PDB file of C-alpha atoms in Angstrom:
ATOM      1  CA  UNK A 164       4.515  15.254  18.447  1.00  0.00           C
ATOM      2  CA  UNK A 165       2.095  16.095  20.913  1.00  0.00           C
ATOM      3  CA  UNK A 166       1.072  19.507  19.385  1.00  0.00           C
ATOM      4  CA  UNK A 167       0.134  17.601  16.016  1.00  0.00           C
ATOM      5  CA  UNK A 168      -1.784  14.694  18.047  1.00  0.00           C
ATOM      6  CA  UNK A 169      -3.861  17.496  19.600  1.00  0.00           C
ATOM      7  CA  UNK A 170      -4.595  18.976  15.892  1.00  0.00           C
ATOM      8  CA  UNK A 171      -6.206  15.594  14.887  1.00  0.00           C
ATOM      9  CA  UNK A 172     -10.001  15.062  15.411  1.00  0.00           C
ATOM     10  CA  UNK A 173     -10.120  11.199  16.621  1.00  0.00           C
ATOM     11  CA  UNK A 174     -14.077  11.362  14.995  1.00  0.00           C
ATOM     12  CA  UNK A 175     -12.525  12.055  11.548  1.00  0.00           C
ATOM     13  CA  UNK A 176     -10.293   9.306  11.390  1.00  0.00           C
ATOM     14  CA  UNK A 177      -9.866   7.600   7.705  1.00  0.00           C
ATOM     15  CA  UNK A 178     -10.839   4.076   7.086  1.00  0.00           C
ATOM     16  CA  UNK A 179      -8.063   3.035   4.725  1.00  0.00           C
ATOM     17  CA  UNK A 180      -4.729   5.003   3.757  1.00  0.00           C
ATOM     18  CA  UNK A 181      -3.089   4.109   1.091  1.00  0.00           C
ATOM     19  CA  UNK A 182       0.829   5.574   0.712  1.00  0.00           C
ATOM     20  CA  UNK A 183       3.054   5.851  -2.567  1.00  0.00           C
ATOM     21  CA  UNK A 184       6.264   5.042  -1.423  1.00  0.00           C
ATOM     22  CA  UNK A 185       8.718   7.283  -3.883  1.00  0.00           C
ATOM     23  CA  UNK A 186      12.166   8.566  -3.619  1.00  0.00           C
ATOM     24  CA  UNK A 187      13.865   5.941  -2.175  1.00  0.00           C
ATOM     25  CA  UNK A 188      16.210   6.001  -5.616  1.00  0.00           C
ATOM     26  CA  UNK A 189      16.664   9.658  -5.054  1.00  0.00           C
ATOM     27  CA  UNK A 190      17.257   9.898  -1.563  1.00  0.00           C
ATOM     28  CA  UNK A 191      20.093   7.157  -2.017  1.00  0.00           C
ATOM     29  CA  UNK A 192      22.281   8.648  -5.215  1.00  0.00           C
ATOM     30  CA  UNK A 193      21.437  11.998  -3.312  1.00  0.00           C
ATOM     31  CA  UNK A 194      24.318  10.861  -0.803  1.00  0.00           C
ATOM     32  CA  UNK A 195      26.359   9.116  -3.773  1.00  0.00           C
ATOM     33  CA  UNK A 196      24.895   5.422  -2.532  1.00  0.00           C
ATOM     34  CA  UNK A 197      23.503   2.592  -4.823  1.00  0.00           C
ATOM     35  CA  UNK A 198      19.494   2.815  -5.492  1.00  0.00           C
ATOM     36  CA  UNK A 199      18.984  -0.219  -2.868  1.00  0.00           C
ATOM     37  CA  UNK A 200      20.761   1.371  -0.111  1.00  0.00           C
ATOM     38  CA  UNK A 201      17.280   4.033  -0.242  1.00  0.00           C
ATOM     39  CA  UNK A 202      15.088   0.766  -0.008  1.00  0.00           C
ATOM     40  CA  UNK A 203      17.008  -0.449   2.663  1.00  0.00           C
ATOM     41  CA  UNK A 204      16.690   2.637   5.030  1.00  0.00           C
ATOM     42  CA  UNK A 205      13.083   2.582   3.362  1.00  0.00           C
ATOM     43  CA  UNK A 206      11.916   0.205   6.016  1.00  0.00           C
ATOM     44  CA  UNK A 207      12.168   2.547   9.278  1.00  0.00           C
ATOM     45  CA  UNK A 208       9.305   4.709   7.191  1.00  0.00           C
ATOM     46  CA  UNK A 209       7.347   1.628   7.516  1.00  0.00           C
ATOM     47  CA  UNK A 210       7.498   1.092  10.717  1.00  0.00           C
ATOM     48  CA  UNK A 211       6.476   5.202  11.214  1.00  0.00           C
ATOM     49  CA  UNK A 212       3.477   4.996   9.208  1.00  0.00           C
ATOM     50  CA  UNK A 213       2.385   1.430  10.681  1.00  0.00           C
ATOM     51  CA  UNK A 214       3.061   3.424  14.564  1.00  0.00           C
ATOM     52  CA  UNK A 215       1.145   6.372  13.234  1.00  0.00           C
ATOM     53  CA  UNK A 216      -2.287   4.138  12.210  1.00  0.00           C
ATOM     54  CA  UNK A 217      -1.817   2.086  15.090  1.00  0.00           C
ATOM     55  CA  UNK A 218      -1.508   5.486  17.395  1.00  0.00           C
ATOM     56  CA  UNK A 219      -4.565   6.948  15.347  1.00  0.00           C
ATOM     57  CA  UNK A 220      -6.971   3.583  14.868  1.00  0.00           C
ATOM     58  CA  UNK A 221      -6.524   3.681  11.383  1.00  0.00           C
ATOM     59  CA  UNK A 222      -7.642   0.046  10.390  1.00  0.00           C
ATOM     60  CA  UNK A 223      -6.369  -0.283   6.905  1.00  0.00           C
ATOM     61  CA  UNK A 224      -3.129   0.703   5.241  1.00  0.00           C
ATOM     62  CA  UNK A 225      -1.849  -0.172   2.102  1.00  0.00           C
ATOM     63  CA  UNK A 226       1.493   0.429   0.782  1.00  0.00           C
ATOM     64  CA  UNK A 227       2.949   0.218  -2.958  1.00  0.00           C
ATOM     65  CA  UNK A 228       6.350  -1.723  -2.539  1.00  0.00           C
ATOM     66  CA  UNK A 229       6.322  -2.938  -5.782  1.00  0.00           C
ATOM     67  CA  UNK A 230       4.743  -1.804  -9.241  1.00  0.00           C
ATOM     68  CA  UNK A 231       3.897  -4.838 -12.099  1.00  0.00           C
ATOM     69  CA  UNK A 232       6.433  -2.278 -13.942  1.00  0.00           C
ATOM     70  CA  UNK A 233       8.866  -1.858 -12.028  1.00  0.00           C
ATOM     71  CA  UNK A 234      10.218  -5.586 -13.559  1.00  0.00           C
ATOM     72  CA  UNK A 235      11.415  -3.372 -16.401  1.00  0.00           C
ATOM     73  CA  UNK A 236      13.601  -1.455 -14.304  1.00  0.00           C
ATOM     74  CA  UNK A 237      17.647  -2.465 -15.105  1.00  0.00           C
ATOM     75  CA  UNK A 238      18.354  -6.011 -14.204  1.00  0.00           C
ATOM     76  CA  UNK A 239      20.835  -4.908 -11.638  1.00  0.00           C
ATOM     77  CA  UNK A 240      18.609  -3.057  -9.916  1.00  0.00           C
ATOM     78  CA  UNK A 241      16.093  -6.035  -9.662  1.00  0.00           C
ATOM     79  CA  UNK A 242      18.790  -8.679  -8.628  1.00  0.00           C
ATOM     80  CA  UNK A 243      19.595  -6.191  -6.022  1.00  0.00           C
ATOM     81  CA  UNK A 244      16.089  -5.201  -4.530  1.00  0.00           C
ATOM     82  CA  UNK A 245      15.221  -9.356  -4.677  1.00  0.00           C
ATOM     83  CA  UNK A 246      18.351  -9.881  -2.579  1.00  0.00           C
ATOM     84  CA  UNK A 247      17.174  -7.213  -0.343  1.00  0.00           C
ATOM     85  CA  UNK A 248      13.444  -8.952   0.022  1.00  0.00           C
ATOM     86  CA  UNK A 249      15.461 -12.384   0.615  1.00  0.00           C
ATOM     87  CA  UNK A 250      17.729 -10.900   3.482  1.00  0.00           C
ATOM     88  CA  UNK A 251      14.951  -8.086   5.365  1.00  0.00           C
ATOM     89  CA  UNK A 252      12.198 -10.084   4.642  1.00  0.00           C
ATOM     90  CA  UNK A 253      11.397 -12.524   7.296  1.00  0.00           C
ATOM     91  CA  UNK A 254      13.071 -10.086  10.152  1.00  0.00           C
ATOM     92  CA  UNK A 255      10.614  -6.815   8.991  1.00  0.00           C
ATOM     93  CA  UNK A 256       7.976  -8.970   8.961  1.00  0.00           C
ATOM     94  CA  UNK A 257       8.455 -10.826  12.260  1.00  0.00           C
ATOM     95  CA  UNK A 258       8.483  -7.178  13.876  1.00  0.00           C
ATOM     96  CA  UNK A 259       5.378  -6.476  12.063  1.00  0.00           C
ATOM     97  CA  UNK A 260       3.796  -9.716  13.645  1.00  0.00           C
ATOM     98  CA  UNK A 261       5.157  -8.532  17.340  1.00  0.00           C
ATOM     99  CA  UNK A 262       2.836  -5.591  16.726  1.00  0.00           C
ATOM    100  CA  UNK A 263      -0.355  -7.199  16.418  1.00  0.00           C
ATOM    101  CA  UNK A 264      -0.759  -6.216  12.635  1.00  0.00           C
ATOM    102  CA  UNK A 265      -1.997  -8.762  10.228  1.00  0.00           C
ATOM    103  CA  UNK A 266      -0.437  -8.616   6.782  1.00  0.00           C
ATOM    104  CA  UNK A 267      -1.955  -8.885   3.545  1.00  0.00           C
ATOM    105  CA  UNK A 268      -0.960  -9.013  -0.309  1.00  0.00           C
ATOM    106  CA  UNK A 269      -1.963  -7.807  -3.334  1.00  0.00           C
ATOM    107  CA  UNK A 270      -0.522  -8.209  -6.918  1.00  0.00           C
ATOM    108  CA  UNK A 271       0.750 -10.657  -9.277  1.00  0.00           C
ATOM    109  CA  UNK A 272       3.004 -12.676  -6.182  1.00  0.00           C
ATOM    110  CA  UNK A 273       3.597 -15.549  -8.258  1.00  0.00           C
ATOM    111  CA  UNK A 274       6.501 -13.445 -10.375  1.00  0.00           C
ATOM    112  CA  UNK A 275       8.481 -13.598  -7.089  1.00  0.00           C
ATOM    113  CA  UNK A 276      10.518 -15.927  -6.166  1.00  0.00           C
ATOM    114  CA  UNK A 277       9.592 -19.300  -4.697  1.00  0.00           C
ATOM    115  CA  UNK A 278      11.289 -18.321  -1.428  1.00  0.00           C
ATOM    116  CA  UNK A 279       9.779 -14.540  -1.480  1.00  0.00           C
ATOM    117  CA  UNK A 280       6.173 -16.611  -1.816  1.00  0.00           C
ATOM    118  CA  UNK A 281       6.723 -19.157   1.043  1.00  0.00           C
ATOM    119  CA  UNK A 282       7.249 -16.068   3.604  1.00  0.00           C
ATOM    120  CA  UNK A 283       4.819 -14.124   2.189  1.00  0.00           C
ATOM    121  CA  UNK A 284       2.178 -16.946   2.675  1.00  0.00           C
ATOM    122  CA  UNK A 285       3.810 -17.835   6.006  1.00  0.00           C
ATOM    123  CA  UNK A 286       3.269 -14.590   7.761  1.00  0.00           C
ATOM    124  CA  UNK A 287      -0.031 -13.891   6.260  1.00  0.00           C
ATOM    125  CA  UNK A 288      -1.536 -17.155   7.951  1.00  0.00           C
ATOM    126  CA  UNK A 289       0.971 -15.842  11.151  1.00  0.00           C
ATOM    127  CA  UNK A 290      -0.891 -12.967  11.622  1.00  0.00           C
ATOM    128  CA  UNK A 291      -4.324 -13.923  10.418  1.00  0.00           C
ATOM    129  CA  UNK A 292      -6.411 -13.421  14.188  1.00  0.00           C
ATOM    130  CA  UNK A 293      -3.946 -10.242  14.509  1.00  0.00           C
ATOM    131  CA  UNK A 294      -6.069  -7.051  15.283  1.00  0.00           C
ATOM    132  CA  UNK A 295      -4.763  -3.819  15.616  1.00  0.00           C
ATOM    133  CA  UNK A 296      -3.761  -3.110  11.800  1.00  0.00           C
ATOM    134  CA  UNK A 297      -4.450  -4.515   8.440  1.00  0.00           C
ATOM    135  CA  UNK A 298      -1.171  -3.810   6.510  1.00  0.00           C
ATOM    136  CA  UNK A 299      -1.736  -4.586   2.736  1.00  0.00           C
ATOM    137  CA  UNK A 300       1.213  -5.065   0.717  1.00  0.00           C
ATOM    138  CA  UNK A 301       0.902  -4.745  -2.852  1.00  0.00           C
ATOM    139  CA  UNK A 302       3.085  -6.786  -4.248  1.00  0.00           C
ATOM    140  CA  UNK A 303       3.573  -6.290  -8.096  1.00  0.00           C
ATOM    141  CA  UNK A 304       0.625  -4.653  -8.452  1.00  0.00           C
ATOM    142  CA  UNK A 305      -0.999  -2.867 -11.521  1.00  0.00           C
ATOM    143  CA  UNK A 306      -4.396  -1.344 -10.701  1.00  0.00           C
ATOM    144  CA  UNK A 307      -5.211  -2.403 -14.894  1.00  0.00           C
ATOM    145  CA  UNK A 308      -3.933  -5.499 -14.254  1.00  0.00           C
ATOM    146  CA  UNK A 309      -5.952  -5.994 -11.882  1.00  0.00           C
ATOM    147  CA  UNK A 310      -9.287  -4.449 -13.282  1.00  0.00           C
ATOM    148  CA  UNK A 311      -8.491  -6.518 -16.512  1.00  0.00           C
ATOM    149  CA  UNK A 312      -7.965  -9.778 -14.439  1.00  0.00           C
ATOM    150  CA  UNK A 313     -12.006  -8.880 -12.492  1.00  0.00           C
ATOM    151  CA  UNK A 314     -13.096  -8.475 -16.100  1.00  0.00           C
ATOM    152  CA  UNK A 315     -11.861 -11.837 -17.645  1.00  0.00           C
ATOM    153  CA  UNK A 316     -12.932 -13.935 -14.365  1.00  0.00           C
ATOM    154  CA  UNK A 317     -16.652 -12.296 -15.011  1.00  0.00           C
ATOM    155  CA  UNK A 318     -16.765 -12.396 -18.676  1.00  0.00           C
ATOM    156  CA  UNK A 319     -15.836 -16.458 -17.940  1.00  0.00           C
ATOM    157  CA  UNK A 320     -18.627 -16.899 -15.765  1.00  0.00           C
ATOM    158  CA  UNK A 321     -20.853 -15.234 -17.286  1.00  0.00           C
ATOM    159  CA  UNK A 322     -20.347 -17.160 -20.589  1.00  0.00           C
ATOM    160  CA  UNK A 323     -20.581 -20.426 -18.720  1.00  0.00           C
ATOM    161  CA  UNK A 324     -23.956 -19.185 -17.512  1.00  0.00           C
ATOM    162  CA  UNK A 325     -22.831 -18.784 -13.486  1.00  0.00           C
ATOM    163  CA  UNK A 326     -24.093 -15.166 -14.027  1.00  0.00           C
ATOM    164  CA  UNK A 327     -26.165 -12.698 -16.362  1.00  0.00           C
ATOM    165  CA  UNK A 328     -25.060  -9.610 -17.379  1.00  0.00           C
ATOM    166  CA  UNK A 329     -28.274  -7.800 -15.087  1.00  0.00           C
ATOM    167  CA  UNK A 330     -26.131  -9.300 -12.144  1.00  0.00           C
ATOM    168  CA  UNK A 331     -22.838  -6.992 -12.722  1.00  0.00           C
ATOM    169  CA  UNK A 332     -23.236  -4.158 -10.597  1.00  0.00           C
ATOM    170  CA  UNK A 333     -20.415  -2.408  -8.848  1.00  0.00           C
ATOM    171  CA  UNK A 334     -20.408  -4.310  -5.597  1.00  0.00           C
ATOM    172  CA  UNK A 335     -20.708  -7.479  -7.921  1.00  0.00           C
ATOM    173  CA  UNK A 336     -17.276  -6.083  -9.974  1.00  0.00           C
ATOM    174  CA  UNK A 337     -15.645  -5.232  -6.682  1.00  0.00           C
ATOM    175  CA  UNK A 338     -15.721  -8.353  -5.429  1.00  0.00           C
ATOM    176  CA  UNK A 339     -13.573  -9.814  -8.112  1.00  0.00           C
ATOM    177  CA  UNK A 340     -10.737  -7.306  -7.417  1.00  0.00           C
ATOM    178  CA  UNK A 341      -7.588  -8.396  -5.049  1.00  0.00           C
ATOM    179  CA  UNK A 342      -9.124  -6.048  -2.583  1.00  0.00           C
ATOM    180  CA  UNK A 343     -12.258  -7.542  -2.103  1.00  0.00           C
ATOM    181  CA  UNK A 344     -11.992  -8.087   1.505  1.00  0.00           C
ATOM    182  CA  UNK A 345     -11.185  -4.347   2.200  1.00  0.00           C
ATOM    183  CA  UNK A 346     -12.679  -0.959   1.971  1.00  0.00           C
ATOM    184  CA  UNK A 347     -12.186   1.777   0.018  1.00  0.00           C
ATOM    185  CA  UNK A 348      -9.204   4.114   0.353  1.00  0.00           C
ATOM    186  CA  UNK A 349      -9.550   7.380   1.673  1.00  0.00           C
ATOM    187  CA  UNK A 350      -6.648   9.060   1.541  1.00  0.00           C
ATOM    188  CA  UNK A 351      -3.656   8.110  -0.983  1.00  0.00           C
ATOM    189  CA  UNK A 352      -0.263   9.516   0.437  1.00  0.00           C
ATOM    190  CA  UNK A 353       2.649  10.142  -2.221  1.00  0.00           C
ATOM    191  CA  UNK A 354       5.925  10.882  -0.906  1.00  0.00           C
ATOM    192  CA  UNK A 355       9.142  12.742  -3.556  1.00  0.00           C
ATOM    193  CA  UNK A 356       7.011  15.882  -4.578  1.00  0.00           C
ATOM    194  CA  UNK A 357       5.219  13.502  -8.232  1.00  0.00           C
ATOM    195  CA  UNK A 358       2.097  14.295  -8.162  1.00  0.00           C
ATOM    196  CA  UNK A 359       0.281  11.161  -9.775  1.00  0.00           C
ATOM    197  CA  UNK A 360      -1.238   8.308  -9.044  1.00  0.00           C
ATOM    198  CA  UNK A 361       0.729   5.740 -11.212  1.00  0.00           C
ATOM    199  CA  UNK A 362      -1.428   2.783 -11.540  1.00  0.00           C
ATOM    200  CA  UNK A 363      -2.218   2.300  -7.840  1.00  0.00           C
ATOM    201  CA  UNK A 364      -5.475   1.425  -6.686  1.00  0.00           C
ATOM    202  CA  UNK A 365      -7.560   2.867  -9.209  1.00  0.00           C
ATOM    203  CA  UNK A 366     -11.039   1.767  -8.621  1.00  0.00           C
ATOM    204  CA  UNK A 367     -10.495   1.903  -5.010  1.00  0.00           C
ATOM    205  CA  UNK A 368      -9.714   5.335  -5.084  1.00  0.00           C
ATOM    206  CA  UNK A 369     -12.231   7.015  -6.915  1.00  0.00           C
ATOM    207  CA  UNK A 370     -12.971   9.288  -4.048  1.00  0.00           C
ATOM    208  CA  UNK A 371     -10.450   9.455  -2.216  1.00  0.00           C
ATOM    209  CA  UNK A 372      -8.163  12.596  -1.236  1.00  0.00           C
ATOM    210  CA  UNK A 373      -4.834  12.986  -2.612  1.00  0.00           C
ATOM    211  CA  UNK A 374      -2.063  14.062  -0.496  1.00  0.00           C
ATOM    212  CA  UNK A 375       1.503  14.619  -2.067  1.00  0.00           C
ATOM    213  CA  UNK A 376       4.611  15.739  -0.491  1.00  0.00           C
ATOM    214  CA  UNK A 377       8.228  16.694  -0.744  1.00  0.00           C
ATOM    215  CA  UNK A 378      10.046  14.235   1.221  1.00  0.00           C
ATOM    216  CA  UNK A 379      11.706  11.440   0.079  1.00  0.00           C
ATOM    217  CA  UNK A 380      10.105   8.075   1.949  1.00  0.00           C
ATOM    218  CA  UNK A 381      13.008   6.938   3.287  1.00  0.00           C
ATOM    219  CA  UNK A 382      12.652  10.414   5.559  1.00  0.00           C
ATOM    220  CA  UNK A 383       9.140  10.637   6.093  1.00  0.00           C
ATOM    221  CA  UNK A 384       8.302   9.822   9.813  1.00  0.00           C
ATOM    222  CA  UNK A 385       5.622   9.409  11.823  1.00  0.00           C
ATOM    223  CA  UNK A 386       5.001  13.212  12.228  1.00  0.00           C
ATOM    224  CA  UNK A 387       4.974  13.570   8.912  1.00  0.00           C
ATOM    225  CA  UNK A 388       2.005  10.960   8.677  1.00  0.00           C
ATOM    226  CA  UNK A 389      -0.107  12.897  11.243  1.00  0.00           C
ATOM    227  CA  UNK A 390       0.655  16.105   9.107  1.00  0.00           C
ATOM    228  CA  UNK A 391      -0.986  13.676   5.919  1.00  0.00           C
ATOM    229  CA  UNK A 392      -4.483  13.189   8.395  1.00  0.00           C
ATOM    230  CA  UNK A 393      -4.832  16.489   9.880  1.00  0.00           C
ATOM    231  CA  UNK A 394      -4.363  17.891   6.049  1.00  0.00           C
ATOM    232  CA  UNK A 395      -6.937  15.348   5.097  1.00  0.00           C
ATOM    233  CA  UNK A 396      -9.421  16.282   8.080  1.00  0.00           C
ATOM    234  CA  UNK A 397      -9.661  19.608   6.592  1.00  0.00           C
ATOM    235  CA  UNK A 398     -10.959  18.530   3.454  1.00  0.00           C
ATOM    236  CA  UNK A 399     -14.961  18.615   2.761  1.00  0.00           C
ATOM    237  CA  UNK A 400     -15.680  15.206   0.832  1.00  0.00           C
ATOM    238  CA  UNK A 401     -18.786  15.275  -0.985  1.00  0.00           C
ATOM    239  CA  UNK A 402     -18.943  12.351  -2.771  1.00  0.00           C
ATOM    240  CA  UNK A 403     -20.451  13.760  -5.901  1.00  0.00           C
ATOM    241  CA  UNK A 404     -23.223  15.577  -3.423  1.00  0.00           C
ATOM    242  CA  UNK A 405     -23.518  18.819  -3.124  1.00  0.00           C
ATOM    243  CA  UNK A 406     -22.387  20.556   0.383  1.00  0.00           C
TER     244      UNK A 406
END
């Protein structure tokens, strides 16, 4: 571990990573186990990553738990990963809290349960003053969802005459989306060898590097994450500039 903390330049550090969790299905029926049993083990990658920014001074970090489509997978599926929110919950988040990281959400929370809600909203005023880590959870998220949803709340005000079209700029959009309050990702992580970005964060990461590898998330560890920021340190981002 030490080798790879040497390789990373602490003056090149990103802002905001962003990680596609994937594989957890995989990893599971790979050793003949139910889907959920992947999510379950699922949560000691968390606690890698969360290490890793912490370690690093990465401020920002959000992860996809949940997709808007993923309530299409098969029903037993969903019962099961909703039983698994109701029992790990409050305990992963607690251990969160015990690390000074303040927890966020982003998505459509309201299609969770009442229960899921209450300790969502709980922990989030919890950690509040925390200050090592912003962990954003996005939560039945859909990055057109959620570009659709800036576009309706302007398109209201500005028929109620609150605003004029001349006042829509980017910032002015931006600060409609969930992720108003945070900056733009830098580096999007997919784990399980896809190589897309499936509806994550899509104005947010319209400059961002893409990083995709092999392993399954519920095996990618905290040296794995380091490998993720020294790749991304040896990128040259122009930003539509030339070099």
């Amino acid at each position: 571990m030490k080798k790879l903390l040497d390789k990373i330049d602490y003056n090149n550090i990103p802002n905001h990573v962003a990680i596609i969790m994937d594989g957890n299905g995989r990893w599971a029926e790979k050793r003949g186990k139910l889907r959920t049993f992947g999510h379950e083990k699922a949560i000691q990658s968390v606690r890698d990553v969360i290490n890793g920014c912490k370690e690093l001074g990465i401020p920002y970090i959000t992860l996809y738990v949940f997709s808007l489509e993923n309530w299409n997978r098969p029903k037993q599926e969903i019962d099961n990963l909703m039983r698994l929110f109701h029992t790990n919950l409050k305990i992963s988040l607690e251990k969160i809290h015990e690390k000074n990281v303040k927890i966020m959400t982003i998505g459509k929370i309201e299609k969770f349960s009442e229960k899921i809600q209450k300790e969502l909203l709980f922990f989030m005023k919890k950690t509040k003053h925390n200050t090592s880590v912003t962990l954003i959870l996005a939560l039945s998220y859909s990055a057109r969802e959620e570009i659709l949803r800036a576009t309706k709340n302007i398109a209201e005000k500005v028929c109620n005459g609150l605003f004029s079209l001349q006042d829509i700029d980017c910032s002015f959009f931006q600060n409609h989306l969930y992720t108003k309050d945070f900056p733009d990702v830098d580096l999007i992580i997919r784990t399980s060898g896809e190589q897309r970005i499936s509806n994550f964060l899509l104005w947010q990461s319209a400059y961002a590097e893409l990083y995709f590898t092999n392993i399954l998330w519920p095996d990618f560890r905290k040296s794995d994450f380091f490998e993720a920021i020294i790749n991304y340190q040896k990128r040259k981002r122009r930003f539509g500039n030339v070099e």
